[in-house]
Coordinates of C-alpha atoms and ligand atoms in Angstrom, one line a residue:
X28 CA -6.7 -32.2 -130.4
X29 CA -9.4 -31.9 -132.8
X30 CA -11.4 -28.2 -131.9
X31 CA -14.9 -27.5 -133.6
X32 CA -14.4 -23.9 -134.7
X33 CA -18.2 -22.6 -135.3
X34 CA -18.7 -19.0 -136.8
X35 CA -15.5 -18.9 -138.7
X36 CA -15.9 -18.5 -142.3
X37 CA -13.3 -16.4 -143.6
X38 CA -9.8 -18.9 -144.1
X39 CA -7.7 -16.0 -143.5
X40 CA -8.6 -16.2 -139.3
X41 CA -8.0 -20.1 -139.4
X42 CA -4.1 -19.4 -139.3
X43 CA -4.1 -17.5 -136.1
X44 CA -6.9 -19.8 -134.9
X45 CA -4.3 -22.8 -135.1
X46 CA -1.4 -21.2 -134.0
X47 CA -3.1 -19.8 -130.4
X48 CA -4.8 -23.2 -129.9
X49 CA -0.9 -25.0 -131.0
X50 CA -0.2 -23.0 -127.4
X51 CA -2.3 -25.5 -124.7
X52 CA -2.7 -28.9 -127.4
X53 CA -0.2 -30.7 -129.1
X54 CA -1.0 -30.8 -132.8
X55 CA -4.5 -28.8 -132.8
X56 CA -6.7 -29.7 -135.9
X57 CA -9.7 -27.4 -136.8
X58 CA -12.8 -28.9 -138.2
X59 CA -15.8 -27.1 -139.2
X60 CA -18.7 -29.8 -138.6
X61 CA -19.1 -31.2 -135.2
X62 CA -17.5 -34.6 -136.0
X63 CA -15.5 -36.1 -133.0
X64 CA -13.9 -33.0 -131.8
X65 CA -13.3 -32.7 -128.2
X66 CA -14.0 -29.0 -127.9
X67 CA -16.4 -26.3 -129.4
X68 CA -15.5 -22.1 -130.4
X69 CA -18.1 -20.1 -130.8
X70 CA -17.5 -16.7 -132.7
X71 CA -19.5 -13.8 -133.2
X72 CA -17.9 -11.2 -135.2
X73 CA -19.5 -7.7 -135.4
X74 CA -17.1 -5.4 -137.5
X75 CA -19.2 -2.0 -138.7
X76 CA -15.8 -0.1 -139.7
X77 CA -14.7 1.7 -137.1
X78 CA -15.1 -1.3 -134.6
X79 CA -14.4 -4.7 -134.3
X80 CA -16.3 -6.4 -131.5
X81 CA -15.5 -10.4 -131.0
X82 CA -17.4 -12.9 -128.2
X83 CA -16.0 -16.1 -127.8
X84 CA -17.5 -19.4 -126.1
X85 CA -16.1 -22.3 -125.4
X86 CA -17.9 -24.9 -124.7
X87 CA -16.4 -28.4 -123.5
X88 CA -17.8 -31.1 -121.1
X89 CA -21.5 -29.3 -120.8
X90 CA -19.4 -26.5 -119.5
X91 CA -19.5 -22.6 -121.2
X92 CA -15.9 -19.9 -121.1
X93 CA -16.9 -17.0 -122.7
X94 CA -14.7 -13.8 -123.4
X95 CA -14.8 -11.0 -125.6
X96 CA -13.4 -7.6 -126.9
X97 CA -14.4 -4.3 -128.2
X98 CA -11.0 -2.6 -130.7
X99 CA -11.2 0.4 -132.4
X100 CA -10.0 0.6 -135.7
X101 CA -7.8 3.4 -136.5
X102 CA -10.0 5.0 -139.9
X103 CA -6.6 5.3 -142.1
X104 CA -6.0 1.7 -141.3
X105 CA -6.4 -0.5 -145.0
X106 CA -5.5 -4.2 -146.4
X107 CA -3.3 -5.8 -144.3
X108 CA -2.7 -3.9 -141.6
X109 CA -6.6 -3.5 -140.9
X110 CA -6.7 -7.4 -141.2
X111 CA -4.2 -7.6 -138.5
X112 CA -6.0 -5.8 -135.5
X113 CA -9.0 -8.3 -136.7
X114 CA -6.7 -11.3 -136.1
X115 CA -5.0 -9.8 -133.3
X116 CA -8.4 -9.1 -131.8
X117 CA -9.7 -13.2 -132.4
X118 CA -6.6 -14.5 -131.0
X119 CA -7.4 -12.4 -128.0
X120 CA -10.4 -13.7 -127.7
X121 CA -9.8 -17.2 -128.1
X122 CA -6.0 -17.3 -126.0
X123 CA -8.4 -16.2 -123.1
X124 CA -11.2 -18.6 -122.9
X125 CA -8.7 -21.4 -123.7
X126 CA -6.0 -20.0 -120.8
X127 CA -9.6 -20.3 -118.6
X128 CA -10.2 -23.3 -119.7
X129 CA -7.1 -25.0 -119.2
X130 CA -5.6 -22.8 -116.0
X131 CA -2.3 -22.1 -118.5
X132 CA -1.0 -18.8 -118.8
X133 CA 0.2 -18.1 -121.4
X134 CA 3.6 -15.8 -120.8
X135 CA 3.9 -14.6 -124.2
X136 CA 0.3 -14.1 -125.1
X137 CA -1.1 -13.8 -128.2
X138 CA 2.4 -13.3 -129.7
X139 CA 3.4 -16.5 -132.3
X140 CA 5.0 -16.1 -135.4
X141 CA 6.4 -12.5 -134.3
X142 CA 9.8 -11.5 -132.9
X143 CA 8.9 -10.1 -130.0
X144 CA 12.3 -7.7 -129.8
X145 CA 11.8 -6.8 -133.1
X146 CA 8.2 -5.6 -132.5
X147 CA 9.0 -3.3 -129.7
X148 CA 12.1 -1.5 -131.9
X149 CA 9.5 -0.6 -134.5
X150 CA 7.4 0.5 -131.6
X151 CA 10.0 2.7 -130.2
X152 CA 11.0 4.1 -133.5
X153 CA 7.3 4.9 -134.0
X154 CA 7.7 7.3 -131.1
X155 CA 6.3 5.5 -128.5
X156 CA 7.7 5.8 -124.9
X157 CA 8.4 2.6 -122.5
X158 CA 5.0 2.8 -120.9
X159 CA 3.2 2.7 -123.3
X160 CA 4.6 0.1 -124.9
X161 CA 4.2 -1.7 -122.0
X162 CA 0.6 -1.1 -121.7
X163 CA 0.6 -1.9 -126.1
X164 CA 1.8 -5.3 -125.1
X165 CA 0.0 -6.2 -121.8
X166 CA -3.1 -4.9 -122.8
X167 CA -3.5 -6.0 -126.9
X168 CA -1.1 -9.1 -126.9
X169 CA -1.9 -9.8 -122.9
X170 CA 2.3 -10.3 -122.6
X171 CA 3.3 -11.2 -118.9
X172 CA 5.2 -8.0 -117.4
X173 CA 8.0 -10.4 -116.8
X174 CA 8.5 -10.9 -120.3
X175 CA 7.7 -7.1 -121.0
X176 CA 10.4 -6.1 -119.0
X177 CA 12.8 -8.8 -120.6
X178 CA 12.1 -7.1 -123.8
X179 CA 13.0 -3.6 -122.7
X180 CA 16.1 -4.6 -120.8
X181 CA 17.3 -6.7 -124.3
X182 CA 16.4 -3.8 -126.6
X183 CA 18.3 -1.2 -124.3
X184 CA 21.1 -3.7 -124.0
X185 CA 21.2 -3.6 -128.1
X186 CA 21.5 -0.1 -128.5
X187 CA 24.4 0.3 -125.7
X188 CA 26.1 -2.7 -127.7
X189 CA 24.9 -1.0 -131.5
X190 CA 23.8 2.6 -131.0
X191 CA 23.9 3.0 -134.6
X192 CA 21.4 0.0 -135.1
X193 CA 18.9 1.8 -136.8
X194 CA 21.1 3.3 -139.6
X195 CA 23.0 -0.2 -140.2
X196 CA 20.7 -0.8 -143.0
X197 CA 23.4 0.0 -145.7
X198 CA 26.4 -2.3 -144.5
X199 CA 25.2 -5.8 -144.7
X200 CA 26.5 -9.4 -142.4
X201 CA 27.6 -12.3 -144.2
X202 CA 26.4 -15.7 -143.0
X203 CA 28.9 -18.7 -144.1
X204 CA 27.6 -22.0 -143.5
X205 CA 29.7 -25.2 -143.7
X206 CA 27.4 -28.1 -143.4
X207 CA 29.3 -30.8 -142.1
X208 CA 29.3 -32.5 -138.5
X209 CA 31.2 -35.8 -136.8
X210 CA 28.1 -37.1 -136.4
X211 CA 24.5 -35.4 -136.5
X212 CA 22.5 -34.4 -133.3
X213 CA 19.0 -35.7 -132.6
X214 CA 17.3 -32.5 -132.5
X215 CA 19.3 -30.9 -135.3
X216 CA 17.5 -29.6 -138.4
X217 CA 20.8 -27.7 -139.4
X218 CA 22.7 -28.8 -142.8
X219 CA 24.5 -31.2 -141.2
X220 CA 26.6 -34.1 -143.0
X221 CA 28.3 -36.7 -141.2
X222 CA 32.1 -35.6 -142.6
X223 CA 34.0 -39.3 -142.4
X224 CA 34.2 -40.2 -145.4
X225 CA 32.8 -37.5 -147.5
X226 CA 36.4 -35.6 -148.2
X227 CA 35.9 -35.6 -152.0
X228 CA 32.5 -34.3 -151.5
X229 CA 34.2 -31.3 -148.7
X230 CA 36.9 -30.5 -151.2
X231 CA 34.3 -29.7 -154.0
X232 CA 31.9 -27.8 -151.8
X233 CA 35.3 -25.8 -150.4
X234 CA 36.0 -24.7 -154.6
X235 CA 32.4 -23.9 -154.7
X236 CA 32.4 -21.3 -151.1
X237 CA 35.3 -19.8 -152.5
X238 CA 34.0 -18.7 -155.6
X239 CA 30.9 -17.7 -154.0
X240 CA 33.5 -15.5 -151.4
X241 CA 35.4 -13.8 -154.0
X242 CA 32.2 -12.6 -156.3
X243 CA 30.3 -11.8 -153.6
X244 CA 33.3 -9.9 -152.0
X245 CA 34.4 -8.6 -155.3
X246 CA 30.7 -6.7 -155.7
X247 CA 31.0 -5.2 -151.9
X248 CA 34.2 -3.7 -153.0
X249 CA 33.0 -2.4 -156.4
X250 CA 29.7 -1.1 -154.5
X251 CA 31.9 0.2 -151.2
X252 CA 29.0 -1.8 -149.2
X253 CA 30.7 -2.1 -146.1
X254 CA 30.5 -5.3 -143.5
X255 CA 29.2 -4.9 -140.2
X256 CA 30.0 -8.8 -139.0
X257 CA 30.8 -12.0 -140.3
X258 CA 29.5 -15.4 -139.2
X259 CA 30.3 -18.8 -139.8
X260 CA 27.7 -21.4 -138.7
X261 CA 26.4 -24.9 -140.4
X262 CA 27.4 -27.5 -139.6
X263 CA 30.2 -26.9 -137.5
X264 CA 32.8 -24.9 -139.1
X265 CA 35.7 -26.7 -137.5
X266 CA 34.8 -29.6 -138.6
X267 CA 37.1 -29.2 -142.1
X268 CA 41.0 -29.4 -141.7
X269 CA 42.9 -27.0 -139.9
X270 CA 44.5 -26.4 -143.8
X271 CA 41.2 -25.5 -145.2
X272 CA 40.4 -23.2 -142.3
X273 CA 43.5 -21.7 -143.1
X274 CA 42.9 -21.3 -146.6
X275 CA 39.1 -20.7 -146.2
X276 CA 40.1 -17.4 -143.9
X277 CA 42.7 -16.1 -145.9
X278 CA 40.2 -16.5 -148.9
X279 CA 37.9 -14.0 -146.6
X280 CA 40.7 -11.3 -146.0
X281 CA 42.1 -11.4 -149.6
X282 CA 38.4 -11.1 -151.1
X283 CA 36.4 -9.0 -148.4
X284 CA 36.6 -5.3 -148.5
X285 CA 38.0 -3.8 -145.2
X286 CA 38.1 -7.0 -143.4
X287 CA 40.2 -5.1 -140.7
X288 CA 37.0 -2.4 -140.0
X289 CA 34.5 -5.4 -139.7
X290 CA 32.8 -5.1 -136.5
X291 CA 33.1 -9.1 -135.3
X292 CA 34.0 -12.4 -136.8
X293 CA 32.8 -15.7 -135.4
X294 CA 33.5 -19.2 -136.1
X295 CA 31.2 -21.8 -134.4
X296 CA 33.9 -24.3 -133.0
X297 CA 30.2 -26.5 -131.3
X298 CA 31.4 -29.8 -130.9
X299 CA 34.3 -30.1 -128.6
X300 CA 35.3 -33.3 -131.0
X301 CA 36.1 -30.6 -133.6
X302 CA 38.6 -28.6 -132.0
X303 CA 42.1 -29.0 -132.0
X304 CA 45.1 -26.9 -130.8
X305 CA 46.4 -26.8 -135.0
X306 CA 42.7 -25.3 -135.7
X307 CA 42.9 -22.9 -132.8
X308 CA 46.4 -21.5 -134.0
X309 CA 44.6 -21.0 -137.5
X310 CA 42.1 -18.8 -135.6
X311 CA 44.4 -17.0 -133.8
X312 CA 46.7 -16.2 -137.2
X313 CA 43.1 -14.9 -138.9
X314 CA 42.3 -12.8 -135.6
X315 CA 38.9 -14.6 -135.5
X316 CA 37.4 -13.0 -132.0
X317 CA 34.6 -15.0 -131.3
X318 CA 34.0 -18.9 -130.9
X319 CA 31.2 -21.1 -129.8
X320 CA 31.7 -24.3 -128.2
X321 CA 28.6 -25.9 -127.0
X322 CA 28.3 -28.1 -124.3
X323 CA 24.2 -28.2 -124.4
X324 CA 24.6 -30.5 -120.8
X325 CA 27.3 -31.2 -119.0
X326 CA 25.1 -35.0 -118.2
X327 CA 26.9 -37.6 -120.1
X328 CA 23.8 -39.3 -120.6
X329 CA 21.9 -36.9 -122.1
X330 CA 24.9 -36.3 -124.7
X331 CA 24.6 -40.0 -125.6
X332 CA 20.9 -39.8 -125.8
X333 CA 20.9 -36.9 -128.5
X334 CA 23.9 -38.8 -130.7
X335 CA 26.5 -35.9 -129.7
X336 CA 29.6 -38.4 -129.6
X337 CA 31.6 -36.2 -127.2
X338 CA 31.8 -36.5 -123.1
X339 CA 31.7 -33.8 -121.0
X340 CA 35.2 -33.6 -120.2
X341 CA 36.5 -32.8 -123.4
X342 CA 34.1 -29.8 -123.7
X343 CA 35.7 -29.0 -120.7
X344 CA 39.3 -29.7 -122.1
X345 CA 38.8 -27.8 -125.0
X346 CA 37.2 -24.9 -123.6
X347 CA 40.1 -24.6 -121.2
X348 CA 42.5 -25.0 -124.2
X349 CA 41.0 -22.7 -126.1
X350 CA 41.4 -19.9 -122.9
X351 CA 44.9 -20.7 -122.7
X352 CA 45.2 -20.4 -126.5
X353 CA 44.1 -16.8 -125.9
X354 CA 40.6 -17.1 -126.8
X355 CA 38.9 -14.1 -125.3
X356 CA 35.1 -14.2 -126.3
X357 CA 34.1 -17.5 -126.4
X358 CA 30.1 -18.8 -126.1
X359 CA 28.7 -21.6 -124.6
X360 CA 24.8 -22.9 -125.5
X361 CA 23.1 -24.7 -122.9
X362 CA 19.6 -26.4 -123.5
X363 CA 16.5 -26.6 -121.5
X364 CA 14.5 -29.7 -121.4
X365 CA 16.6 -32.0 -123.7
X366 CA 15.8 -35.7 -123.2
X367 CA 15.6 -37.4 -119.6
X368 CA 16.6 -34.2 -118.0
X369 CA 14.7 -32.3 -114.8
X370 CA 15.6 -29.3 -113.1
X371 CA 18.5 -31.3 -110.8
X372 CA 20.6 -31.9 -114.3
X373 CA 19.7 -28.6 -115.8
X374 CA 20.8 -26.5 -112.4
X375 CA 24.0 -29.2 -112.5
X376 CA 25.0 -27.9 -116.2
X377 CA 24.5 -24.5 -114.6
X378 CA 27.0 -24.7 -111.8
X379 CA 29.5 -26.5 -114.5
X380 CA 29.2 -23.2 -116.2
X381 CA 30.1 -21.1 -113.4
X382 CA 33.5 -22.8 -113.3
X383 CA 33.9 -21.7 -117.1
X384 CA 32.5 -18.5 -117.1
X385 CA 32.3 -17.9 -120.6
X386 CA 31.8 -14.7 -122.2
X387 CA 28.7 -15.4 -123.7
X388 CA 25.8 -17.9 -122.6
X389 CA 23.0 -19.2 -124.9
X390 CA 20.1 -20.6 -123.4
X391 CA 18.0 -22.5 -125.8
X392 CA 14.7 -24.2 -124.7
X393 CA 14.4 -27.3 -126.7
X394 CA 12.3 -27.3 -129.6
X395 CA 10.6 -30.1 -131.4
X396 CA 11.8 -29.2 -134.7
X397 CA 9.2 -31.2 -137.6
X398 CA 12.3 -32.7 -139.6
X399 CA 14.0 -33.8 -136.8
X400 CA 15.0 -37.2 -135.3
X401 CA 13.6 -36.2 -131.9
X402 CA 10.5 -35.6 -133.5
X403 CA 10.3 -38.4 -135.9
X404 CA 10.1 -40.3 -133.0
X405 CA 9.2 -38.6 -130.5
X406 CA 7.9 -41.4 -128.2
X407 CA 11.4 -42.3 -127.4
X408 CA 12.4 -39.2 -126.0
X409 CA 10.9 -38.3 -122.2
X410 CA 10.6 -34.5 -121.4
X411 CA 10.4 -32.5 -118.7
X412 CA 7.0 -30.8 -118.1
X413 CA 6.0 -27.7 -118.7
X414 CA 5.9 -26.8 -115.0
X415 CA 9.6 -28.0 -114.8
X416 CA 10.5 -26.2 -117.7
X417 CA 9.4 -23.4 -116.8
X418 CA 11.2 -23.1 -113.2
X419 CA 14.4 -24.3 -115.7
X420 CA 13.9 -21.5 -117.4
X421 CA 13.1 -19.3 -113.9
X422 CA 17.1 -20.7 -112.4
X423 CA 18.7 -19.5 -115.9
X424 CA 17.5 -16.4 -115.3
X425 CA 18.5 -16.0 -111.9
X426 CA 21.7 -18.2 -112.6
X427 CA 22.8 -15.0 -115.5
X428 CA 22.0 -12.3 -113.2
X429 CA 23.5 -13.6 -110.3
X430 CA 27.1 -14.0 -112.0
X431 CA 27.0 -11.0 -114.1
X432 CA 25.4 -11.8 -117.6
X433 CA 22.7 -9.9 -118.8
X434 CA 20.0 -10.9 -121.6
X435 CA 20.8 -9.1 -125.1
X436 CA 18.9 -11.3 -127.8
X437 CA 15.9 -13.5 -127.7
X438 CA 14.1 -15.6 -129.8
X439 CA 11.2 -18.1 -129.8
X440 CA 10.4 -21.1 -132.4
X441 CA 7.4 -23.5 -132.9
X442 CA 6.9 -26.3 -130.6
X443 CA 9.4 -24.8 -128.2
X444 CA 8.6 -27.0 -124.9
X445 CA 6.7 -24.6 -122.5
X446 CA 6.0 -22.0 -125.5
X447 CA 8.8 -20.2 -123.9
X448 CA 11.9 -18.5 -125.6
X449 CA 16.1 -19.2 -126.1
X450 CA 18.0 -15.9 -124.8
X451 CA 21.8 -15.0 -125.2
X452 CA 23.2 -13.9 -122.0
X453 CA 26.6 -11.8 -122.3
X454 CA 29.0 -10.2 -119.8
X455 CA 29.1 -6.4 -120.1
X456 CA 30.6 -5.7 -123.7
X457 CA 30.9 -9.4 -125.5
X458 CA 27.3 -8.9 -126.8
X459 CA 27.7 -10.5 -130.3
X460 CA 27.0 -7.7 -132.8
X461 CA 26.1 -11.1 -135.7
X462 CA 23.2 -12.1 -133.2
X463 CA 21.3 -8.3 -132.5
X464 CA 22.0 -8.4 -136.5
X465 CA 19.7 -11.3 -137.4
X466 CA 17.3 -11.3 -134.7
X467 CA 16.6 -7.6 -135.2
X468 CA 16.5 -7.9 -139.1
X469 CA 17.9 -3.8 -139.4
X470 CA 19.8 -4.7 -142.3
X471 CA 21.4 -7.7 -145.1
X472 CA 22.7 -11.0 -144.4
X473 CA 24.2 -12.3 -147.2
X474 CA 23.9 -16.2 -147.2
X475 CA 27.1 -17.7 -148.6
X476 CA 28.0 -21.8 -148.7
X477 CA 25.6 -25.0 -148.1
X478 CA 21.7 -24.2 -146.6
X479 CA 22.8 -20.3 -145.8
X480 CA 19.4 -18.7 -145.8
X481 CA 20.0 -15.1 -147.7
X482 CA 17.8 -12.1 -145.7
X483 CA 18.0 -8.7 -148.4
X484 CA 16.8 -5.8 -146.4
X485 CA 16.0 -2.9 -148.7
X486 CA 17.5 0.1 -146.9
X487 CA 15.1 1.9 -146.7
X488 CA 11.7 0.5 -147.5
X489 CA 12.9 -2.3 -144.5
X490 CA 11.2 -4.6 -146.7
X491 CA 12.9 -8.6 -146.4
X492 CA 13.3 -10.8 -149.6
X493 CA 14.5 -14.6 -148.5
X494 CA 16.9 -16.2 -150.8
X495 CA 18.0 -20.0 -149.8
X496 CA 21.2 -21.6 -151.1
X497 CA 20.2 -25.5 -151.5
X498 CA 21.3 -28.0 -148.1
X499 CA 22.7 -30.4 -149.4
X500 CA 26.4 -30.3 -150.8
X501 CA 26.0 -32.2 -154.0
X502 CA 22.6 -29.9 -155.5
X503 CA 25.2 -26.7 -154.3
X504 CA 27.9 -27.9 -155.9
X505 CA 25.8 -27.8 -159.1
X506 CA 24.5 -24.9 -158.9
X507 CA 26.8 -22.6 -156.8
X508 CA 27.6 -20.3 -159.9
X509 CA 23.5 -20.1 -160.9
X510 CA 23.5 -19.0 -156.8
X511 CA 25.9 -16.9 -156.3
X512 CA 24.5 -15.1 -159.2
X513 CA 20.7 -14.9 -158.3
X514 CA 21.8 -13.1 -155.3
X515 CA 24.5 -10.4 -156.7
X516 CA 20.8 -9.7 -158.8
X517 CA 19.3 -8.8 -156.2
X518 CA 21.8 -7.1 -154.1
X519 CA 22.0 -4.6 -157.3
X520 CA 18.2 -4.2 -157.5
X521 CA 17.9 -2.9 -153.3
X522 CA 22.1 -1.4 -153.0
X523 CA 22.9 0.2 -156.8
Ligands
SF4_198 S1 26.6 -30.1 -133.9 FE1 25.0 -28.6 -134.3 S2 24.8 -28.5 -136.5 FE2 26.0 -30.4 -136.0 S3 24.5 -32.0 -135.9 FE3 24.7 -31.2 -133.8 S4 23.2 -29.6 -133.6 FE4 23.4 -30.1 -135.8

């Protein structure tokens, strides 16, 4: 959709400009002549310091929507922060003329680019009571109350689960990641390498983790930087040998500091083709508490569709294995709108669950990730529409609260289908501690292994430095010495 944008010099407003109008069009395009665009904005921006007043008008078939708003600018406000109520203020602006426009409401507002959860703990650590953040976030970023209220109800949820969340910011979480799969997903844009036939190439990047293990775990000990949780993503993590798991865990006890005091460990055991009752022993000797086995659908179909070359029954099986194996907190993802599927299959996958009852359930809302297959060719792939999706979304809630789970993380990506958002739903006490960690970025995650995105949190300036370990396993085996030691840098520059 190609949108005239008139009144718009400054290139700093074109960002926000794109990502509201990404909300109603797939794929919007500014253009600054009149060209073939389909629609017309019309700004007028009147800024004399200690207000900002914005009219919009749209103007499409001979027709006019016109909004605006007055903001006052707080005087000590400078730089970037000023800039922001001015953007804040255009996206207003422009989300309501196009929601006119196009009869969409948007549930999340003005908010894109922003994690929502995270935005209302700085809010309340600010001072501010519930109301008004309420009225902050219905009034500036024009949030639905529904998804007000889900933000309380997660953030109160987090603090029960980590009441000392706001002083975690001198222990730091480790993310592992393993990037290998049986076979890669449609929709994935994980690290994910087919593993037949690649054992030379999983030995190599196995040396290369456990060097990164024991430096890494050598400077926490030397610094007495404690560890709040440990993750293990990729990939999937069970995809290795049950003898690597084995050795890869006893290289985490022997190297981490306090390894007994660490709040939660989880492996994600996703594909049901992974697991075996060998690599579930292995867990059980390393007292790993928490797994993940995904079954996204319970729809054969669909499973075939997105290239996961598993059926439903052996999610099923090794779920059920894993219970009797003495697996106590174990998470299941589900996915909203994957390919060829309506609300029928999406409410079937939801009773399947109910038979399960796991301890955790994630419910993702498919995204249209730029990398992936999905979206490389995206004309092959029917989804639901938004309207669907969105009374999808409605049944999940209702679905959780009916059999005893309650929302305790959120987060939204691009091109999610309906601009809505994935939530993890727990039973009372099996939050995971790893998730309210990352989403809520209140302290380090240490990246270790293939594509493990570092986050450095300084501990008190809350300011985040990324740091990415390369995706692929041949470029980290190069360089996993040059890595290891870029980030033990700056882990001395924020912790020492
Ligand atoms: S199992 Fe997960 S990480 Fe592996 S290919 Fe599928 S979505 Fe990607």
């Amino acid at each position: 959709m190609k949108i005239y944008i008139k009144g718009i010099d400054d290139e700093r407003f074109h960002r926000p400009l794109r990502l509201i109008g990404n909300l109603f069009f797939e794929e919007t395009e500014l253009c600054f002549s009149e060209g073939d665009a389909s629609l017309e904005a019309e700004f007028f921006i009147e800024d004399n310091g200690e207000n900002v007043k914005i009219k919009g008008i749209l103007r499409v078939d001979g027709k006019e929507y016109a909004a605006s708003k007055d903001q006052q600018i707080a005087a000590d406000l400078e730089g970037k922060d000023r800039l922001r109520v001015v953007k804040n203020t255009l996206s207003y602006v422009y989300l309501t003329i196009l929601q006119e426009y196009t009869g969409i409401i948007q549930k999340w507002g003005i908010l894109t680019g922003i994690r929502p959860t995270k935005l209302y703990h700085k809010k309340r650590r600010e001072g501010m009571s519930e109301q008004d953040i309420h009225k902050m976030f219905k009034e500036e970023y024009l949030l639905s109350d529904e998804k007000i209220d889900l933000m309380k109800q997660i953030v109160n949820r987090q603090l029960q689960t980590v009441p000392d969340l706001d002083t975690l910011s001198n222990e730091v979480s480790i993310y592992i990641g393993i990037p290998f799969c049986p076979t890669k997903c449609a929709y994935c844009t994980f690290p994910a390498y087919a593993i037949n036939g690649r054992q030379g190439s999983v030995t190599s990047f196995l040396g290369g983790l456990h060097y990164e293990m024991r430096e890494i775990g050598n400077w926490l000990k030397r610094t007495g930087i404690k560890i709040t949780t440990v993750y293990y993503g990729g990939g999937t993590p069970t995809s290795i040998t049950a003898e690597e798991m084995d050795m890869l865990y006893e290289e985490m006890v022997t190297s981490f500091p306090d390894v007994e005091k660490i709040r939660e460990i989880t492996v994600e055991a996703g594909r049901p083709d992974t697991i075996t009752k060998e690599k579930l022993d292995i867990l059980n000797k390393w007292k790993i508490d928490r797994i993940s086995i995904n079954p996204q659908s319970y729809i054969q179909g669909t499973l075939k569709a997105i290239g996961r070359h598993h059926t439903v029954e052996e999610t099923i099986e090794k779920f059920k294995l894993a219970r009797e194996m003495g697996m106590n907190n174990i998470n299941m993802d589900l996915i909203i709108g994957l390919p060829g599927e309506g609300i029928e299959e999406f409410d079937y996958s939801l009773a399947e669950s109910a038979k399960l009852m796991p301890e955790s359930l994630t419910v993702h809302t498919l995204s249209f990730k730029r990398a992936s297959e999905m979206t490389k060719n995206k004309h092959k792939y029917k989804v639901a529409s938004r309207e669907e999706i969105s009374v999808m979304m409605d049944h999940a809630v209702k679905w959780t609260k009916d059999h005893g789970y309650a929302p305790y993380y959120l987060y939204r990506q691009k091109n999610i289908l309906g601009n809505l958002e994935n939530v993890g739903y727990a039973l009372e006490g099996q939050d995971s501690i790893y998730n309210i960690m990352i989403m809520e970025e209140q302290q380090t995650i240490i990246g270790i292994g293939c594509g493990a995105a570092s986050k450095f949190v300084h501990p008190e300036t809350m300011k985040i430095t990324h740091f990415a370990n390369p995706k692929d396993p041949k470029s980290y085996n190069d360089g996993f010495k040059h890595y290891t030691e870029e980030k033990i840098k700056i882990l001395e520059e924020l912790f020492v």
